[in-house]
Amino acid sequence: PGERHVDATFGAGGYTRAMLAAGAEAIACDRDPDAIANGAAMVDQYADRLTLHPYRFSQMVGALAEAGVARVDGVVMDIGVSSMQLDQADRGFSFAGDGPLDMRMSQDGASAADFLNTADEKAIADVLYTYGEERQSRRVARAIVAARPLETTGELARIVRKALGHKPH
């Protein structure tokens, strides 16, 4: 009670809810506009102790300074894609359900489809190898470039499975 804490990755608000239940003031941020919109009811409920900002966690220090906050008692971050994002096929983060090939946390800027449909084969292979730890990244990148244009997560999954010699689902 009486402490000020930051939830740098608001998501569904679980950590923020726990902070508020303990009597703390909470400052929360999330780059996902859906998370911010879904948190509006919580902001209304706790208007005296909760502020919610549409920032990336990497912008936390600047956002706090802008709000005139010089000191906090604690910070929590749950970094990564949230289950809410994975469960929504239209966000394009998962291959479990076919959806647009999007994968954008903040829903602005270039989508995964934009990248895969315009990047050269080497750039795609480098991303697959570096971030996906895919040992056959060059083979997969070659298959992606040959199959352009790609629109959905299902299309991408089929191309990758075929390039890696897996049977189609």
Coordinates of N, CA, C and O in Angstrom, one line a residue, residues 31 33 90 143:
R31 N 2.4 -1.7 -25.9 CA 2.4 -1.2 -27.2 C 1.3 -1.7 -28.1 O 1.0 -1.2 -29.2
P33 N -2.4 -1.8 -29.1 CA -3.6 -1.0 -28.9 C -4.8 -1.8 -28.4 O -5.7 -1.3 -27.7
D90 N -6.5 -13.6 -36.2 CA -6.4 -12.4 -37.0 C -5.2 -11.5 -36.7 O -4.8 -10.6 -37.4
A143 N 12.2 -21.2 -50.6 CA 10.8 -21.6 -50.9 C 9.8 -20.5 -50.7 O 8.9 -20.4 -51.4

